[in-house]
Tab-separated table of C-alpha atoms and ligand atoms in Angstrom:
chain	number	residue	atom	x	y	z
A	96	MET	CA	77.367	116.351	57.815
A	97	LEU	CA	75.171	113.688	56.259
A	98	TYR	CA	74.124	114.701	52.748
A	99	LEU	CA	70.790	113.263	51.836
A	100	ASP	CA	69.896	115.520	48.965
A	101	ALA	CA	71.249	113.612	45.954
A	102	ALA	CA	68.107	114.268	43.942
A	103	ALA	CA	69.141	117.927	44.020
A	104	THR	CA	72.719	117.211	43.011
A	105	THR	CA	75.533	114.798	43.590
A	106	PRO	CA	79.295	115.225	44.132
A	107	VAL	CA	81.423	114.645	41.074
A	108	ARG	CA	82.723	111.060	40.914
A	109	ARG	CA	86.520	110.764	41.013
A	110	GLU	CA	86.492	108.826	37.712
A	111	ALA	CA	84.457	111.515	35.974
A	112	LEU	CA	86.771	114.190	37.280
A	113	GLU	CA	89.898	112.271	36.112
A	114	ALA	CA	88.295	111.636	32.739
A	115	MET	CA	87.506	115.294	32.146
A	116	TRP	CA	90.724	116.773	33.487
A	117	PRO	CA	92.763	116.426	30.279
A	118	TYR	CA	90.077	118.365	28.289
A	119	LEU	CA	90.330	121.277	30.748
A	120	THR	CA	94.096	121.350	30.624
A	121	GLY	CA	96.485	119.834	27.941
A	122	ASP	CA	93.770	118.871	25.442
A	123	PHE	CA	91.765	122.039	25.870
A	124	GLY	CA	91.041	122.530	22.142
A	125	ASN	CA	87.860	123.707	20.462
A	126	PRO	CA	86.417	120.643	18.690
A	127	SER	CA	85.594	122.792	15.646
A	128	SER	CA	89.266	123.854	15.141
A	129	HIS	CA	91.102	122.308	12.209
A	130	HIS	CA	94.384	121.497	13.951
A	131	THR	CA	95.583	118.720	16.160
A	132	VAL	CA	94.601	120.351	19.458
A	133	GLY	CA	91.022	120.738	18.140
A	134	GLU	CA	90.963	117.276	16.599
A	135	SER	CA	91.895	115.731	19.903
A	136	ALA	CA	88.915	117.510	21.596
A	137	ALA	CA	86.638	116.504	18.767
A	138	ALA	CA	87.737	112.867	19.091
A	139	ALA	CA	86.977	112.960	22.871
A	140	LEU	CA	83.616	114.463	22.216
A	141	GLU	CA	82.729	111.763	19.708
A	142	THR	CA	83.969	109.033	22.048
A	143	ALA	CA	81.736	110.489	24.799
A	144	ARG	CA	78.828	110.553	22.387
A	145	ALA	CA	79.377	106.904	21.460
A	146	GLN	CA	79.593	105.928	25.185
A	147	VAL	CA	76.242	107.619	25.932
A	148	ALA	CA	74.733	105.973	22.765
A	149	ARG	CA	75.965	102.577	23.975
A	150	VAL	CA	74.117	102.979	27.334
A	151	LEU	CA	70.998	104.212	25.500
A	152	GLY	CA	71.192	101.566	22.777
A	153	CYS	CA	71.010	104.157	19.990
A	154	ARG	CA	73.250	105.592	17.325
A	155	PRO	CA	75.806	108.255	18.317
A	156	GLY	CA	74.238	110.674	15.860
A	157	GLU	CA	71.001	110.475	17.941
A	158	VAL	CA	72.728	111.936	20.988
A	159	THR	CA	73.034	115.769	21.453
A	160	PHE	CA	74.941	117.213	24.352
A	161	THR	CA	73.212	120.068	26.152
A	162	SER	CA	73.851	122.321	29.116
A	163	GLY	CA	71.806	120.053	31.368
A	164	GLY	CA	68.386	118.415	31.933
A	165	THR	CA	66.504	121.705	31.629
A	166	GLU	CA	67.932	122.398	28.141
A	167	ALA	CA	67.317	118.744	27.081
A	168	ASP	CA	63.732	119.016	28.127
A	169	ASN	CA	63.220	122.344	26.418
A	170	GLN	CA	64.753	121.129	23.218
A	171	ALA	CA	62.694	117.961	23.248
A	172	VAL	CA	59.311	119.527	24.091
A	173	LYS	CA	59.553	122.813	22.092
A	174	GLY	CA	61.802	121.371	19.310
A	175	ILE	CA	59.508	118.440	18.483
A	176	ALA	CA	56.309	120.508	18.903
A	177	LEU	CA	57.549	123.388	16.743
A	178	ALA	CA	58.831	121.054	13.950
A	179	ASN	CA	55.670	118.884	13.892
A	180	PRO	CA	52.835	121.067	15.193
A	181	GLY	CA	50.045	118.820	13.875
A	182	PRO	CA	47.010	119.233	16.152
A	183	ARG	CA	48.913	121.700	18.427
A	184	HIS	CA	48.148	119.566	21.491
A	185	ILE	CA	50.685	118.463	24.083
A	186	VAL	CA	49.849	115.650	26.416
A	187	THR	CA	51.782	115.517	29.673
A	188	SER	CA	51.287	114.541	33.335
A	189	SER	CA	50.298	116.676	36.300
A	190	ILE	CA	53.614	115.991	38.082
A	191	GLU	CA	56.269	117.072	35.614
A	192	HIS	CA	59.441	118.969	36.500
A	193	PRO	CA	59.207	122.682	35.713
A	194	ALA	CA	61.586	122.227	32.782
A	195	VAL	CA	58.859	120.302	30.939
A	196	GLU	CA	55.847	122.086	32.501
A	197	GLU	CA	57.140	125.527	31.589
A	198	SER	CA	58.160	124.429	28.107
A	199	CYS	CA	54.543	123.309	27.538
A	200	GLU	CA	53.318	126.635	28.929
A	201	TYR	CA	55.546	128.473	26.536
A	202	LEU	CA	53.988	126.612	23.623
A	203	VAL	CA	50.551	127.610	24.905
A	204	ARG	CA	51.520	131.285	25.372
A	205	HIS	CA	53.399	131.845	22.156
A	206	HIS	CA	52.381	129.184	19.668
A	207	GLY	CA	48.732	128.424	20.227
A	208	PHE	CA	49.122	124.959	21.575
A	209	ARG	CA	46.900	123.487	24.215
A	210	VAL	CA	48.119	121.207	26.978
A	211	THR	CA	46.351	118.303	28.689
A	212	ARG	CA	47.857	117.212	31.943
A	213	VAL	CA	46.848	113.641	32.616
A	214	GLU	CA	46.046	113.007	36.286
A	215	VAL	CA	48.108	110.717	38.571
A	216	ASP	CA	46.718	108.511	41.291
A	217	GLY	CA	47.487	108.917	45.029
A	218	GLU	CA	50.893	107.251	44.590
A	219	GLY	CA	51.967	109.298	41.559
A	220	LEU	CA	51.268	106.840	38.796
A	221	VAL	CA	49.749	108.323	35.625
A	222	LYS	CA	46.230	107.050	35.016
A	223	LEU	CA	46.617	105.033	31.808
A	224	ASP	CA	42.929	104.879	30.900
A	225	ALA	CA	42.850	108.730	31.050
A	226	LEU	CA	45.990	108.889	28.960
A	227	ARG	CA	44.462	106.698	26.259
A	228	GLN	CA	41.355	108.911	26.109
A	229	VAL	CA	43.428	112.052	25.720
A	230	LEU	CA	45.676	110.622	23.087
A	231	ALA	CA	42.767	109.331	21.119
A	232	VAL	CA	41.768	113.008	20.435
A	233	GLY	CA	45.119	113.489	18.664
A	234	ALA	CA	48.326	115.020	19.910
A	235	THR	CA	51.608	116.528	18.694
A	236	LEU	CA	53.726	115.101	21.470
A	237	CYS	CA	53.292	113.125	24.679
A	238	THR	CA	55.901	113.952	27.443
A	239	ILE	CA	55.848	112.018	30.752
A	240	MET	CA	58.674	111.811	33.147
A	241	TYR	CA	60.325	108.481	33.860
A	242	ALA	CA	60.740	108.995	37.625
A	243	ASN	CA	59.481	111.877	39.771
A	244	ASN	CA	62.079	114.044	41.464
A	245	GLU	CA	59.962	114.754	44.607
A	246	VAL	CA	58.458	111.381	45.513
A	247	GLY	CA	60.512	108.975	43.388
A	248	THR	CA	57.569	107.233	41.699
A	249	VAL	CA	58.721	105.415	38.577
A	250	GLN	CA	56.188	105.371	35.691
A	251	PRO	CA	55.721	102.251	33.420
A	252	VAL	CA	57.545	104.134	30.697
A	253	ALA	CA	57.677	101.236	28.168
A	254	GLY	CA	53.896	100.743	28.572
A	255	ILE	CA	53.277	104.471	28.161
A	256	ALA	CA	55.463	104.661	25.093
A	257	GLN	CA	53.506	101.722	23.670
A	258	ILE	CA	50.267	103.567	24.187
A	259	ALA	CA	51.561	106.695	22.549
A	260	LYS	CA	52.784	104.651	19.590
A	261	GLU	CA	49.343	103.062	19.170
A	262	TYR	CA	47.992	106.608	18.661
A	263	GLY	CA	50.948	107.692	16.428
A	264	VAL	CA	52.104	110.289	18.921
A	265	PRO	CA	55.892	110.897	19.525
A	266	PHE	CA	56.856	110.226	23.112
A	267	HIS	CA	59.518	111.991	25.164
A	268	THR	CA	60.509	111.064	28.701
A	269	ASP	CA	62.500	113.073	31.228
A	270	ALA	CA	64.879	110.463	32.542
A	271	VAL	CA	66.953	112.913	34.667
A	272	GLN	CA	66.145	111.181	37.970
A	273	ALA	CA	65.805	107.647	36.589
A	274	ALA	CA	69.297	107.570	34.997
A	275	GLY	CA	71.618	105.331	36.963
A	276	TRP	CA	68.696	103.536	38.591
A	277	GLU	CA	66.353	102.372	35.795
A	278	PRO	CA	66.939	100.761	32.416
A	279	LEU	CA	67.706	103.389	29.762
A	280	ASN	CA	67.704	101.422	26.537
A	281	VAL	CA	65.621	103.543	24.225
A	282	LYS	CA	64.658	100.637	21.968
A	283	ASP	CA	63.468	98.505	24.888
A	284	LEU	CA	61.544	101.458	26.297
A	285	GLY	CA	60.190	102.459	22.867
A	286	VAL	CA	60.731	106.229	23.498
A	287	ASP	CA	61.402	108.772	20.721
A	288	ALA	CA	63.194	111.259	22.922
A	289	LEU	CA	64.847	111.056	26.398
A	290	SER	CA	66.581	113.717	28.505
A	291	LEU	CA	69.556	113.229	30.913
A	292	SER	CA	71.445	115.472	33.278
A	293	GLY	CA	75.040	115.054	34.375
A	294	HIS	CA	74.935	116.401	37.948
A	295	LYS	CA	72.373	113.828	39.237
A	296	LEU	CA	74.777	111.096	38.267
A	297	GLY	CA	78.213	112.101	39.548
A	298	ALA	CA	79.188	114.496	36.699
A	299	PRO	CA	79.412	118.276	37.063
A	300	LYS	CA	76.475	120.687	36.795
A	301	GLY	CA	75.845	122.183	33.415
A	302	CYS	CA	76.069	119.110	31.152
A	303	GLY	CA	73.331	116.909	29.901
A	304	ALA	CA	72.204	114.961	26.850
A	305	LEU	CA	69.112	114.456	24.708
A	306	TYR	CA	68.343	111.335	22.710
A	307	LEU	CA	66.237	112.082	19.655
A	308	ARG	CA	65.165	109.200	17.406
A	309	GLY	CA	66.900	109.660	14.095
A	310	ARG	CA	63.955	110.316	11.871
A	311	LEU	CA	62.125	112.651	14.299
A	312	HIS	CA	62.040	116.260	13.024
A	313	THR	CA	63.164	118.819	15.552
A	314	GLU	CA	63.475	122.556	15.479
A	315	PRO	CA	66.761	123.786	17.079
A	316	LEU	CA	66.353	126.198	19.910
A	317	ILE	CA	69.910	127.469	20.003
A	318	HIS	CA	71.233	129.014	16.777
A	319	GLY	CA	74.804	129.841	15.932
A	320	GLY	CA	77.751	128.062	14.396
A	321	GLY	CA	75.855	124.870	13.523
A	322	GLN	CA	77.657	122.520	15.949
A	323	GLN	CA	76.109	119.130	16.694
A	324	ARG	CA	74.469	118.744	13.269
A	325	GLY	CA	72.948	122.177	13.584
A	326	LEU	CA	70.678	120.939	16.389
A	327	ARG	CA	72.605	122.647	19.198
A	328	SER	CA	74.913	125.424	18.204
A	329	GLY	CA	77.621	126.621	20.560
A	330	THR	CA	81.106	125.346	21.341
A	331	GLU	CA	80.612	122.044	23.019
A	332	ASN	CA	81.431	121.514	26.709
A	333	VAL	CA	83.939	118.726	25.871
A	334	ALA	CA	85.009	118.095	29.463
A	335	GLY	CA	81.378	117.999	30.621
A	336	ALA	CA	80.448	115.585	27.846
A	337	VAL	CA	83.363	113.297	28.825
A	338	ALA	CA	82.394	113.456	32.454
A	339	LEU	CA	78.728	112.739	31.734
A	340	ALA	CA	79.598	109.795	29.496
A	341	THR	CA	81.955	108.382	32.151
A	342	ALA	CA	79.452	108.793	35.030
A	343	LEU	CA	76.612	107.306	32.891
A	344	ARG	CA	78.740	104.339	31.797
A	345	LEU	CA	79.837	103.605	35.347
A	346	ALA	CA	76.372	103.976	36.726
A	347	GLU	CA	74.986	101.643	34.157
A	348	GLU	CA	77.793	99.045	34.832
A	349	GLN	CA	76.998	99.049	38.513
A	350	ARG	CA	73.241	99.560	38.272
A	351	VAL	CA	71.823	96.143	38.705
A	352	GLN	CA	73.902	95.461	41.837
A	353	THR	CA	73.424	98.985	43.201
A	354	VAL	CA	69.687	99.012	42.756
A	355	GLY	CA	69.149	95.971	44.962
A	356	SER	CA	71.363	97.119	47.818
A	357	VAL	CA	70.251	100.703	47.854
A	358	ALA	CA	66.575	99.702	47.661
A	359	ALA	CA	67.023	97.448	50.678
A	360	LEU	CA	68.561	100.280	52.691
A	361	ARG	CA	65.869	102.665	51.566
A	362	ASP	CA	63.131	100.270	52.649
A	363	ARG	CA	64.745	99.833	56.069
A	364	PHE	CA	64.986	103.627	56.400
A	365	ILE	CA	61.311	104.092	55.351
A	366	GLN	CA	60.253	101.518	57.895
A	367	SER	CA	62.275	103.061	60.686
A	368	VAL	CA	60.775	106.458	59.956
A	369	LEU	CA	57.230	105.109	59.753
A	370	ASP	CA	57.692	103.185	63.022
A	371	GLY	CA	59.461	105.986	64.830
A	372	VAL	CA	57.280	108.966	63.894
A	373	ASP	CA	53.585	108.946	64.771
A	374	GLY	CA	51.387	109.788	61.767
A	375	ALA	CA	54.244	109.853	59.265
A	376	MET	CA	53.119	109.273	55.744
A	377	LEU	CA	55.233	107.881	52.933
A	378	THR	CA	54.548	109.752	49.655
A	379	GLY	CA	54.867	108.137	46.245
A	380	HIS	CA	54.544	104.537	45.202
A	381	ARG	CA	55.406	101.868	47.791
A	382	SER	CA	57.274	99.636	45.291
A	383	SER	CA	57.489	101.344	41.903
A	384	ARG	CA	59.881	104.022	43.212
A	385	LEU	CA	63.523	104.966	42.779
A	386	PRO	CA	65.855	103.200	45.247
A	387	SER	CA	67.360	106.641	45.883
A	388	ILE	CA	64.323	108.605	47.124
A	389	ALA	CA	62.216	108.332	50.286
A	390	SER	CA	59.849	111.235	50.881
A	391	PHE	CA	57.376	111.722	53.719
A	392	CYS	CA	54.799	114.136	55.153
A	393	PHE	CA	54.888	114.750	58.881
A	394	PRO	CA	51.496	116.145	59.881
A	395	GLY	CA	51.678	118.627	62.730
A	396	THR	CA	54.934	120.113	61.514
A	397	SER	CA	56.107	122.342	58.701
A	398	GLY	CA	58.601	120.771	56.246
A	399	GLU	CA	60.862	123.835	56.516
A	400	SER	CA	61.115	123.524	60.354
A	401	VAL	CA	61.842	119.886	60.168
A	402	LEU	CA	64.619	120.665	57.679
A	403	LEU	CA	66.138	123.229	59.955
A	404	GLU	CA	66.031	120.884	62.875
A	405	LEU	CA	67.541	118.054	60.799
A	406	GLU	CA	70.344	120.374	59.691
A	407	ARG	CA	71.027	121.200	63.353
A	408	LEU	CA	71.364	117.464	63.908
A	409	GLY	CA	73.760	117.198	60.938
A	410	VAL	CA	71.398	115.854	58.250
A	411	VAL	CA	70.768	117.896	55.100
A	412	CYS	CA	67.847	117.043	52.849
A	413	SER	CA	65.089	118.924	51.069
A	414	SER	CA	61.514	120.011	51.597
A	415	GLY	CA	60.615	119.054	48.005
A	416	SER	CA	62.357	119.800	44.778
A	417	ALA	CA	65.304	122.232	44.950
A	418	CYS	CA	63.795	124.098	42.043
A	419	ALA	CA	60.776	124.973	44.177
A	420	ALA	CA	62.797	125.841	47.250
A	421	GLY	CA	62.059	129.223	48.664
A	422	SER	CA	58.462	128.978	47.550
A	423	ASP	CA	55.797	128.983	50.212
A	424	GLU	CA	53.295	127.193	47.961
A	425	PRO	CA	52.689	123.557	48.684
A	426	SER	CA	54.278	121.313	46.122
A	427	PRO	CA	52.128	121.045	42.938
A	428	VAL	CA	53.312	117.420	42.667
A	429	LEU	CA	51.958	116.422	46.055
A	430	THR	CA	48.687	118.329	45.549
A	431	ALA	CA	48.290	116.656	42.126
A	432	MET	CA	48.560	113.325	44.079
A	433	GLY	CA	45.589	114.352	46.127
A	434	ILE	CA	47.473	115.363	49.231
A	435	GLU	CA	45.842	118.257	51.165
A	436	PRO	CA	47.843	121.482	50.809
A	437	ALA	CA	48.190	121.719	54.617
A	438	ILE	CA	49.766	118.234	54.682
A	439	ALA	CA	51.828	118.923	51.534
A	440	GLN	CA	53.489	121.746	53.444
A	441	THR	CA	55.032	119.166	55.777
A	442	ALA	CA	56.843	117.275	53.122
A	443	VAL	CA	60.531	116.276	53.485
A	444	ARG	CA	62.560	114.412	50.848
A	445	PHE	CA	65.558	112.244	51.556
A	446	SER	CA	67.609	111.190	48.537
A	447	PHE	CA	70.871	109.271	48.335
A	448	THR	CA	73.669	108.162	45.996
A	449	SER	CA	74.713	104.623	45.641
A	450	ALA	CA	77.471	105.249	48.232
A	451	VAL	CA	74.948	105.543	51.013
A	452	THR	CA	75.483	103.157	53.968
A	453	ALA	CA	73.268	101.353	56.460
A	454	ALA	CA	74.852	103.272	59.398
A	455	GLU	CA	74.164	106.561	57.723
A	456	LEU	CA	70.512	105.819	57.176
A	457	GLU	CA	70.148	104.477	60.698
A	458	ALA	CA	71.521	107.753	61.983
A	459	ALA	CA	69.308	109.701	59.681
A	460	ALA	CA	66.197	107.881	60.791
A	461	ASP	CA	67.055	108.575	64.472
A	462	ALA	CA	67.549	112.245	63.557
A	463	VAL	CA	64.174	112.376	61.792
A	464	VAL	CA	62.404	111.016	64.907
A	465	THR	CA	64.094	113.595	67.043
A	466	ALA	CA	63.571	116.466	64.629
A	467	VAL	CA	59.843	115.818	64.175
A	468	ALA	CA	59.305	115.452	67.926
A	469	THR	CA	61.126	118.740	68.497
A	470	VAL	CA	59.118	120.618	65.918
A	471	ARG	CA	55.867	119.133	67.378
A	472	GLY	CA	56.995	120.520	70.651
A	473	LEU	CA	57.277	117.113	72.272
A	474	ARG	CA	60.908	117.584	73.295
B	224	LIG	N1	64.086	117.015	35.256
B	224	LIG	C1	64.048	116.527	36.485
B	224	LIG	C2	63.177	115.401	36.765
B	224	LIG	C3	64.913	116.992	37.505
B	224	LIG	O1	64.897	116.484	38.706
B	224	LIG	C4	65.797	118.050	37.079
B	224	LIG	C5	66.630	118.643	38.172
B	224	LIG	O2	66.284	118.764	39.322
B	224	LIG	C6	65.745	118.577	35.860
B	224	LIG	C7	64.923	118.034	34.912
B	224	LIG	C8	66.696	119.736	35.389
B	224	LIG	O3	67.979	119.293	35.240
B	224	LIG	P1	69.259	120.326	35.280
B	224	LIG	O4	69.343	120.691	36.757
B	224	LIG	O5	70.388	119.611	34.781
B	224	LIG	O6	68.863	121.500	34.433
């Protein structure tokens, strides 16, 4: 089976598994316990925090461990908005992950905020002139994802952060898909808050992290024993934090080399699919895209049928985001990019880890050509 659905989740890296193992077994302590077993867990947690902080270029105290990307996004959007309501206006994009989109909707429903979703162009890039106009009105928070999970388009995050700063608006970015592929130094990016998730990077599901710039006020969403400076109560997932820190550190160490080689493989794969499938359309930006994602629409098919056919041929991938799986609605991300709903229904996303090989992607491209032809009734 060829797994080409890394944007949904990745297998746990051996190094991450080995690093977390002691904290599930011998050093299983609760980091809040005042004895040596607890102290050992607390030390591991703080080492993990420092490792994440090193990759992000921030202070360890600015990193909070969460249960994943969804919680990090919720904490950033709701936490910043509730602590600094100001004009009660959230500015976001029309292609955000539901973790951000639904957090904004919650603020509308329960706290009297309004939300402006800045449009994207046909390749998924946020329209910067429109963003400026919206921010000029005044906003509580601007939240725009770093890289899109369905089409892989990478936003000019440093430029967007600069614009938000000009208007004095705090800026959060969901870097869940960008992590491991794009630079994450929060000072260079100029972001005030940034979300990460472990399982897209080779750590287990259920662990994530949120960077919050030191002086930014935030309302905690989870109340309890006051762990993590009172920002995120609950006994910390020590093993998960250790695995996340390990996977993030390794991804960052290997990033520059990996990006070049995987992007070259991705481009060859894209070309083979476009050459082999009549009418195939690449979605997302041609160059400003994650090395790990190639997504297409195949007019004259349905994405779900192509997926089934590909699975029969030994390739697993996705018809859009895993979070929207099971829904018959065309992807809101693709329709926001101006793709007709009937064409958006034909979307298929291929996404890979840095371990992908040329031979795998050649086999995948052949399978795509066969699968689409079968679904179109040509074979
Ligand atoms: N943000 C983006 C862009 C994602 O792709 C995902 C997961 O698909 C999430 C947030 C949610 O992360 P998690 O699955 O860790 O809750």
